[in-house]
Amino acid sequence: MSSDKRSPLVVTIDGPAASGKSSTSQMVAARLDLRHLDSGMIYRTITHARLRGGEAPEQWTEQSVLHAARRVSVAPGATSFTPRLDGADCEAAIRGDAVTSTVSLVAKMPHVRAWVNALVRATAASHAIVVDGRDMGTAVFPDARLKVWLLALPQERARRRLVQRTGRAPTDAELAAETAELERRDLYDREQTQPAADAVWLDTTGMTQDEQVAKIVELALERR
Ligand code: DC
């Protein structure tokens, strides 16, 4: 917990893929009257910027990705931040398959990580935020007022993701394939996906989203 009363409030919500970080963070931010910053969105926007360069991702150097990163910014909206490339909103493009299948490669680059972390810190210097990601409570805001580590069993994360994508209950085969894919991603991302020693762990496997949000809001209000 930070003792610096001059710093804007920062709440970090980290956890593995599909643990519900972004939707939960957005709702927590709305309840606390803070803005939500999705740090994964910045990695996605850099990837989108670099993809426009045309070469195959296997040929990307870290320098060339950093060069693309310098065209990326985030703009404050009423409740969150939108991604910008050369000053233009690019929210729709960064959620597509091309970015999703390449972004992990970019997120492995140490200088790119340092660049993203500096942008996130600069944003937090002028705005009170709820920020979600993988390492917000460890690498970026070790003194955050509240750090949450959000987790759920892989099968439950897979089920939620499939319901969100298709709007119906998944078959056993779909569930098995999606669970395997999430476990593969957990393994690939594990280095940068670690809980802070002082994070509050929230296992959401048996919880509704409203319950998760209420719990985090309660913790944040206790520490405000
Ligand atoms: O949460 P997401 O799927 O939008 O994240 C996109 C990618 O960025 C994913 O590979 C995880 C990575 N990421 C990261 O390494 N560190 C963060 N703080 C946020 C995301």
mmCIF file of C-alpha atoms and ligand atoms in Angstrom:
data_model
loop_
_atom_site.group_PDB
_atom_site.id
_atom_site.type_symbol
_atom_site.label_atom_id
_atom_site.label_comp_id
_atom_site.label_asym_id
_atom_site.label_seq_id
_atom_site.Cartn_x
_atom_site.Cartn_y
_atom_site.Cartn_z
ATOM 1 C CA MET A 1 0.000 0.000 0.000
ATOM 2 C CA SER A 2 1.311 3.437 -0.920
ATOM 3 C CA SER A 3 1.725 6.054 1.768
ATOM 4 C CA ASP A 4 2.161 8.833 -0.791
ATOM 5 C CA LYS A 5 -1.079 10.820 -0.606
ATOM 6 C CA ARG A 6 -0.021 13.025 -3.536
ATOM 7 C CA SER A 7 -0.035 10.187 -6.067
ATOM 8 C CA PRO A 8 -3.265 9.539 -7.968
ATOM 9 C CA LEU A 9 -4.917 6.281 -6.917
ATOM 10 C CA VAL A 10 -3.754 3.120 -8.699
ATOM 11 C CA VAL A 11 -5.492 -0.238 -8.426
ATOM 12 C CA THR A 12 -3.790 -3.104 -10.304
ATOM 13 C CA ILE A 13 -5.633 -6.208 -11.501
ATOM 14 C CA ASP A 14 -3.359 -8.911 -12.907
ATOM 15 C CA GLY A 15 -3.900 -12.522 -13.849
ATOM 16 C CA PRO A 16 -3.697 -15.121 -16.620
ATOM 17 C CA ALA A 17 -5.455 -14.962 -19.994
ATOM 18 C CA ALA A 18 -9.245 -14.939 -19.930
ATOM 19 C CA SER A 19 -9.462 -14.525 -16.165
ATOM 20 C CA GLY A 20 -11.936 -11.677 -16.698
ATOM 21 C CA LYS A 21 -9.464 -8.892 -15.910
ATOM 22 C CA SER A 22 -10.630 -6.344 -18.458
ATOM 23 C CA SER A 23 -14.381 -6.595 -17.928
ATOM 24 C CA THR A 24 -13.933 -6.698 -14.154
ATOM 25 C CA SER A 25 -11.497 -3.760 -14.194
ATOM 26 C CA GLN A 26 -13.887 -1.724 -16.292
ATOM 27 C CA MET A 27 -16.741 -2.277 -13.844
ATOM 28 C CA VAL A 28 -14.537 -1.632 -10.809
ATOM 29 C CA ALA A 29 -13.309 1.613 -12.376
ATOM 30 C CA ALA A 30 -16.881 2.744 -13.054
ATOM 31 C CA ARG A 31 -17.910 2.045 -9.456
ATOM 32 C CA LEU A 32 -14.903 3.912 -8.028
ATOM 33 C CA ASP A 33 -15.127 6.779 -10.506
ATOM 34 C CA LEU A 34 -11.654 6.008 -11.889
ATOM 35 C CA ARG A 35 -10.550 5.361 -15.474
ATOM 36 C CA HIS A 36 -9.763 1.879 -16.724
ATOM 37 C CA LEU A 37 -6.462 1.308 -18.553
ATOM 38 C CA ASP A 38 -5.983 -2.050 -20.303
ATOM 39 C CA SER A 39 -2.209 -2.535 -20.613
ATOM 40 C CA GLY A 40 -2.672 -5.480 -23.016
ATOM 41 C CA MET A 41 -4.295 -2.984 -25.383
ATOM 42 C CA ILE A 42 -0.952 -1.162 -25.654
ATOM 43 C CA TYR A 43 0.899 -4.359 -26.632
ATOM 44 C CA ARG A 44 -1.856 -4.983 -29.167
ATOM 45 C CA THR A 45 -1.591 -1.486 -30.633
ATOM 46 C CA ILE A 46 2.181 -1.772 -31.034
ATOM 47 C CA THR A 47 1.666 -5.127 -32.777
ATOM 48 C CA HIS A 48 -0.919 -3.555 -35.082
ATOM 49 C CA ALA A 49 1.491 -0.708 -35.878
ATOM 50 C CA ARG A 50 4.303 -3.147 -36.683
ATOM 51 C CA LEU A 51 2.066 -5.423 -38.780
ATOM 52 C CA ARG A 52 1.437 -2.458 -41.037
ATOM 53 C CA GLY A 53 5.166 -2.482 -41.814
ATOM 54 C CA GLY A 54 4.500 -5.536 -43.988
ATOM 55 C CA GLU A 55 7.261 -8.031 -43.092
ATOM 56 C CA ALA A 56 6.523 -11.454 -41.607
ATOM 57 C CA PRO A 57 6.633 -11.390 -37.772
ATOM 58 C CA GLU A 58 9.551 -13.883 -37.723
ATOM 59 C CA GLN A 59 11.651 -11.147 -39.319
ATOM 60 C CA TRP A 60 10.800 -8.402 -36.839
ATOM 61 C CA THR A 61 13.693 -7.027 -34.841
ATOM 62 C CA GLU A 62 13.087 -5.513 -31.430
ATOM 63 C CA GLN A 63 14.358 -2.181 -32.785
ATOM 64 C CA SER A 64 11.757 -2.187 -35.541
ATOM 65 C CA VAL A 65 8.988 -2.945 -33.033
ATOM 66 C CA LEU A 66 10.201 -0.116 -30.792
ATOM 67 C CA HIS A 67 10.156 2.191 -33.768
ATOM 68 C CA ALA A 68 6.482 1.246 -34.324
ATOM 69 C CA ALA A 69 5.763 1.735 -30.598
ATOM 70 C CA ARG A 70 6.731 5.394 -30.823
ATOM 71 C CA ARG A 71 3.647 5.993 -32.998
ATOM 72 C CA VAL A 72 1.359 4.620 -30.276
ATOM 73 C CA SER A 73 -0.420 6.584 -27.555
ATOM 74 C CA VAL A 74 -3.489 6.295 -25.335
ATOM 75 C CA ALA A 75 -6.209 8.934 -25.108
ATOM 76 C CA PRO A 76 -8.374 9.445 -22.023
ATOM 77 C CA GLY A 77 -12.130 9.012 -22.522
ATOM 78 C CA ALA A 78 -14.894 9.398 -19.940
ATOM 79 C CA THR A 79 -14.290 6.020 -18.266
ATOM 80 C CA SER A 80 -11.288 4.440 -20.005
ATOM 81 C CA PHE A 81 -8.440 5.050 -22.463
ATOM 82 C CA THR A 82 -8.593 4.395 -26.184
ATOM 83 C CA PRO A 83 -5.615 3.210 -28.251
ATOM 84 C CA ARG A 84 -4.194 5.564 -30.866
ATOM 85 C CA LEU A 85 -1.871 4.936 -33.803
ATOM 86 C CA ASP A 86 -0.498 8.148 -35.295
ATOM 87 C CA GLY A 87 -3.197 9.915 -33.281
ATOM 88 C CA ALA A 88 -6.123 7.937 -34.798
ATOM 89 C CA ASP A 89 -8.398 5.580 -32.846
ATOM 90 C CA CYS A 90 -7.617 1.925 -33.719
ATOM 91 C CA GLU A 91 -9.693 -0.031 -31.175
ATOM 92 C CA ALA A 92 -11.394 -2.248 -33.788
ATOM 93 C CA ALA A 93 -8.158 -3.273 -35.544
ATOM 94 C CA ILE A 94 -6.326 -4.386 -32.406
ATOM 95 C CA ARG A 95 -8.914 -7.047 -31.479
ATOM 96 C CA GLY A 96 -8.616 -8.934 -34.793
ATOM 97 C CA ASP A 97 -6.967 -12.334 -35.370
ATOM 98 C CA ALA A 98 -3.812 -10.889 -36.980
ATOM 99 C CA VAL A 99 -2.927 -8.979 -33.815
ATOM 100 C CA THR A 100 -4.131 -11.689 -31.407
ATOM 101 C CA SER A 101 -1.917 -14.344 -32.982
ATOM 102 C CA THR A 102 1.230 -12.147 -32.982
ATOM 103 C CA VAL A 103 1.026 -10.028 -29.836
ATOM 104 C CA SER A 104 2.688 -12.598 -27.519
ATOM 105 C CA LEU A 105 5.852 -12.290 -29.589
ATOM 106 C CA VAL A 106 5.916 -8.528 -29.041
ATOM 107 C CA ALA A 107 5.140 -8.902 -25.324
ATOM 108 C CA LYS A 108 8.317 -11.015 -24.947
ATOM 109 C CA MET A 109 10.619 -8.141 -25.999
ATOM 110 C CA PRO A 110 12.261 -6.546 -22.933
ATOM 111 C CA HIS A 111 12.775 -3.069 -24.398
ATOM 112 C CA VAL A 112 9.204 -3.024 -25.645
ATOM 113 C CA ARG A 113 8.028 -4.006 -22.159
ATOM 114 C CA ALA A 114 10.051 -1.130 -20.688
ATOM 115 C CA TRP A 115 8.501 1.268 -23.223
ATOM 116 C CA VAL A 116 4.946 0.099 -22.405
ATOM 117 C CA ASN A 117 5.617 0.329 -18.681
ATOM 118 C CA ALA A 118 6.854 3.921 -19.038
ATOM 119 C CA LEU A 119 3.689 4.858 -20.955
ATOM 120 C CA VAL A 120 1.489 3.237 -18.291
ATOM 121 C CA ARG A 121 3.353 5.044 -15.479
ATOM 122 C CA ALA A 122 3.126 8.374 -17.288
ATOM 123 C CA THR A 123 -0.631 7.860 -17.720
ATOM 124 C CA ALA A 124 -1.039 7.063 -14.030
ATOM 125 C CA ALA A 125 0.890 10.196 -13.066
ATOM 126 C CA SER A 126 -1.974 12.345 -14.318
ATOM 127 C CA HIS A 127 -5.036 10.068 -13.924
ATOM 128 C CA ALA A 128 -6.408 7.854 -11.145
ATOM 129 C CA ILE A 129 -6.681 4.417 -12.765
ATOM 130 C CA VAL A 130 -7.620 0.793 -12.484
ATOM 131 C CA VAL A 131 -5.021 -0.913 -14.677
ATOM 132 C CA ASP A 132 -5.127 -4.541 -15.737
ATOM 133 C CA GLY A 133 -2.442 -6.769 -17.220
ATOM 134 C CA ARG A 134 0.116 -9.369 -16.185
ATOM 135 C CA ASP A 135 2.792 -7.450 -14.296
ATOM 136 C CA MET A 136 1.129 -4.207 -13.233
ATOM 137 C CA GLY A 137 1.456 -5.028 -9.515
ATOM 138 C CA THR A 138 5.039 -6.293 -9.832
ATOM 139 C CA ALA A 139 7.063 -4.477 -12.530
ATOM 140 C CA VAL A 140 5.035 -1.299 -12.947
ATOM 141 C CA PHE A 141 3.338 -0.283 -9.686
ATOM 142 C CA PRO A 142 5.046 -2.064 -6.793
ATOM 143 C CA ASP A 143 3.517 0.596 -4.472
ATOM 144 C CA ALA A 144 -0.056 0.459 -5.796
ATOM 145 C CA ARG A 145 -2.736 1.087 -3.190
ATOM 146 C CA LEU A 146 -4.435 -2.218 -4.018
ATOM 147 C CA LYS A 147 -3.153 -5.158 -6.066
ATOM 148 C CA VAL A 148 -5.489 -7.941 -7.102
ATOM 149 C CA TRP A 149 -4.448 -11.284 -8.592
ATOM 150 C CA LEU A 150 -7.467 -12.607 -10.455
ATOM 151 C CA LEU A 151 -7.531 -16.297 -11.269
ATOM 152 C CA ALA A 152 -9.906 -19.072 -12.232
ATOM 153 C CA LEU A 153 -9.438 -22.698 -13.238
ATOM 154 C CA PRO A 154 -8.426 -23.091 -16.916
ATOM 155 C CA GLN A 155 -11.624 -24.985 -17.729
ATOM 156 C CA GLU A 156 -13.760 -22.213 -16.251
ATOM 157 C CA ARG A 157 -11.831 -19.522 -18.133
ATOM 158 C CA ALA A 158 -12.274 -21.545 -21.324
ATOM 159 C CA ARG A 159 -16.015 -21.926 -20.693
ATOM 160 C CA ARG A 160 -16.473 -18.177 -20.122
ATOM 161 C CA ARG A 161 -14.511 -17.310 -23.229
ATOM 162 C CA LEU A 162 -16.535 -19.697 -25.414
ATOM 163 C CA VAL A 163 -19.865 -18.447 -24.049
ATOM 164 C CA GLN A 164 -18.746 -14.883 -24.746
ATOM 165 C CA ARG A 165 -17.692 -15.804 -28.279
ATOM 166 C CA THR A 166 -20.668 -17.985 -29.297
ATOM 167 C CA GLY A 167 -23.494 -16.991 -26.936
ATOM 168 C CA ARG A 168 -24.246 -20.656 -26.065
ATOM 169 C CA ALA A 169 -22.992 -23.448 -23.791
ATOM 170 C CA PRO A 170 -19.908 -25.126 -25.355
ATOM 171 C CA THR A 171 -19.704 -28.808 -26.291
ATOM 172 C CA ASP A 172 -17.233 -31.032 -24.414
ATOM 173 C CA ALA A 173 -14.911 -31.078 -27.448
ATOM 174 C CA GLU A 174 -14.930 -27.267 -27.761
ATOM 175 C CA LEU A 175 -14.252 -26.937 -24.055
ATOM 176 C CA ALA A 176 -11.337 -29.373 -24.171
ATOM 177 C CA ALA A 177 -9.751 -27.601 -27.166
ATOM 178 C CA GLU A 178 -10.122 -24.126 -25.634
ATOM 179 C CA THR A 179 -8.782 -25.319 -22.250
ATOM 180 C CA ALA A 180 -5.717 -26.788 -23.973
ATOM 181 C CA GLU A 181 -5.179 -23.518 -25.865
ATOM 182 C CA LEU A 182 -5.394 -21.467 -22.651
ATOM 183 C CA GLU A 183 -2.983 -23.784 -20.840
ATOM 184 C CA ARG A 184 -0.542 -23.440 -23.741
ATOM 185 C CA ARG A 185 -0.802 -19.648 -23.512
ATOM 186 C CA ASP A 186 -0.379 -19.692 -19.701
ATOM 187 C CA LEU A 187 2.867 -21.588 -20.182
ATOM 188 C CA TYR A 188 4.128 -19.241 -22.884
ATOM 189 C CA ASP A 189 3.269 -16.096 -20.841
ATOM 190 C CA ARG A 190 4.300 -17.407 -17.436
ATOM 191 C CA GLU A 191 7.502 -15.347 -17.086
ATOM 192 C CA GLN A 192 5.670 -12.032 -17.221
ATOM 193 C CA THR A 193 2.505 -13.268 -15.478
ATOM 194 C CA GLN A 194 3.308 -13.400 -11.784
ATOM 195 C CA PRO A 195 1.411 -12.249 -8.691
ATOM 196 C CA ALA A 196 2.931 -9.576 -6.465
ATOM 197 C CA ALA A 197 3.869 -10.878 -3.015
ATOM 198 C CA ASP A 198 1.327 -8.497 -1.446
ATOM 199 C CA ALA A 199 -1.479 -9.040 -3.986
ATOM 200 C CA VAL A 200 -4.928 -10.098 -2.813
ATOM 201 C CA TRP A 201 -5.806 -13.368 -4.569
ATOM 202 C CA LEU A 202 -9.313 -13.668 -5.904
ATOM 203 C CA ASP A 203 -10.291 -17.066 -7.280
ATOM 204 C CA THR A 204 -13.369 -16.318 -9.356
ATOM 205 C CA THR A 205 -14.121 -19.922 -10.371
ATOM 206 C CA GLY A 206 -17.363 -20.029 -8.381
ATOM 207 C CA MET A 207 -18.134 -16.299 -8.400
ATOM 208 C CA THR A 208 -20.387 -14.144 -10.532
ATOM 209 C CA GLN A 209 -18.932 -11.026 -12.094
ATOM 210 C CA ASP A 210 -21.010 -8.820 -9.780
ATOM 211 C CA GLU A 211 -19.533 -10.624 -6.764
ATOM 212 C CA GLN A 212 -15.968 -10.132 -8.070
ATOM 213 C CA VAL A 213 -16.561 -6.461 -8.681
ATOM 214 C CA ALA A 214 -18.195 -5.921 -5.282
ATOM 215 C CA LYS A 215 -15.261 -7.609 -3.526
ATOM 216 C CA ILE A 216 -12.609 -5.517 -5.283
ATOM 217 C CA VAL A 217 -14.553 -2.285 -4.747
ATOM 218 C CA GLU A 218 -14.851 -3.117 -1.049
ATOM 219 C CA LEU A 219 -11.073 -3.724 -0.803
ATOM 220 C CA ALA A 220 -10.298 -0.499 -2.676
ATOM 221 C CA LEU A 221 -12.596 1.574 -0.466
ATOM 222 C CA GLU A 222 -10.946 0.157 2.648
ATOM 223 C CA ARG A 223 -7.599 1.440 1.337
ATOM 224 C CA ARG A 224 -8.644 4.753 -0.120
HETATM 225 O O1 DC B 1 -4.781 -9.286 -22.223
HETATM 226 P P1 DC B 1 -4.513 -9.279 -23.730
HETATM 227 O O2 DC B 1 -4.858 -10.573 -24.420
HETATM 228 O O3 DC B 1 -5.101 -8.103 -24.418
HETATM 229 O O4 DC B 1 -2.932 -9.119 -23.823
HETATM 230 C C1 DC B 1 -2.292 -9.079 -25.064
HETATM 231 C C2 DC B 1 -0.889 -9.681 -24.925
HETATM 232 O O5 DC B 1 -0.053 -8.843 -24.150
HETATM 233 C C3 DC B 1 -0.810 -11.071 -24.305
HETATM 234 O O6 DC B 1 0.162 -11.813 -25.023
HETATM 235 C C4 DC B 1 -0.327 -10.819 -22.908
HETATM 236 C C5 DC B 1 0.507 -9.573 -23.068
HETATM 237 N N1 DC B 1 0.538 -8.688 -21.910
HETATM 238 C C6 DC B 1 1.674 -8.666 -21.156
HETATM 239 O O7 DC B 1 2.624 -9.407 -21.435
HETATM 240 N N2 DC B 1 1.764 -7.805 -20.104
HETATM 241 C C7 DC B 1 0.735 -7.004 -19.784
HETATM 242 N N3 DC B 1 0.837 -6.168 -18.760
HETATM 243 C C8 DC B 1 -0.455 -7.035 -20.552
HETATM 244 C C9 DC B 1 -0.523 -7.912 -21.609
#
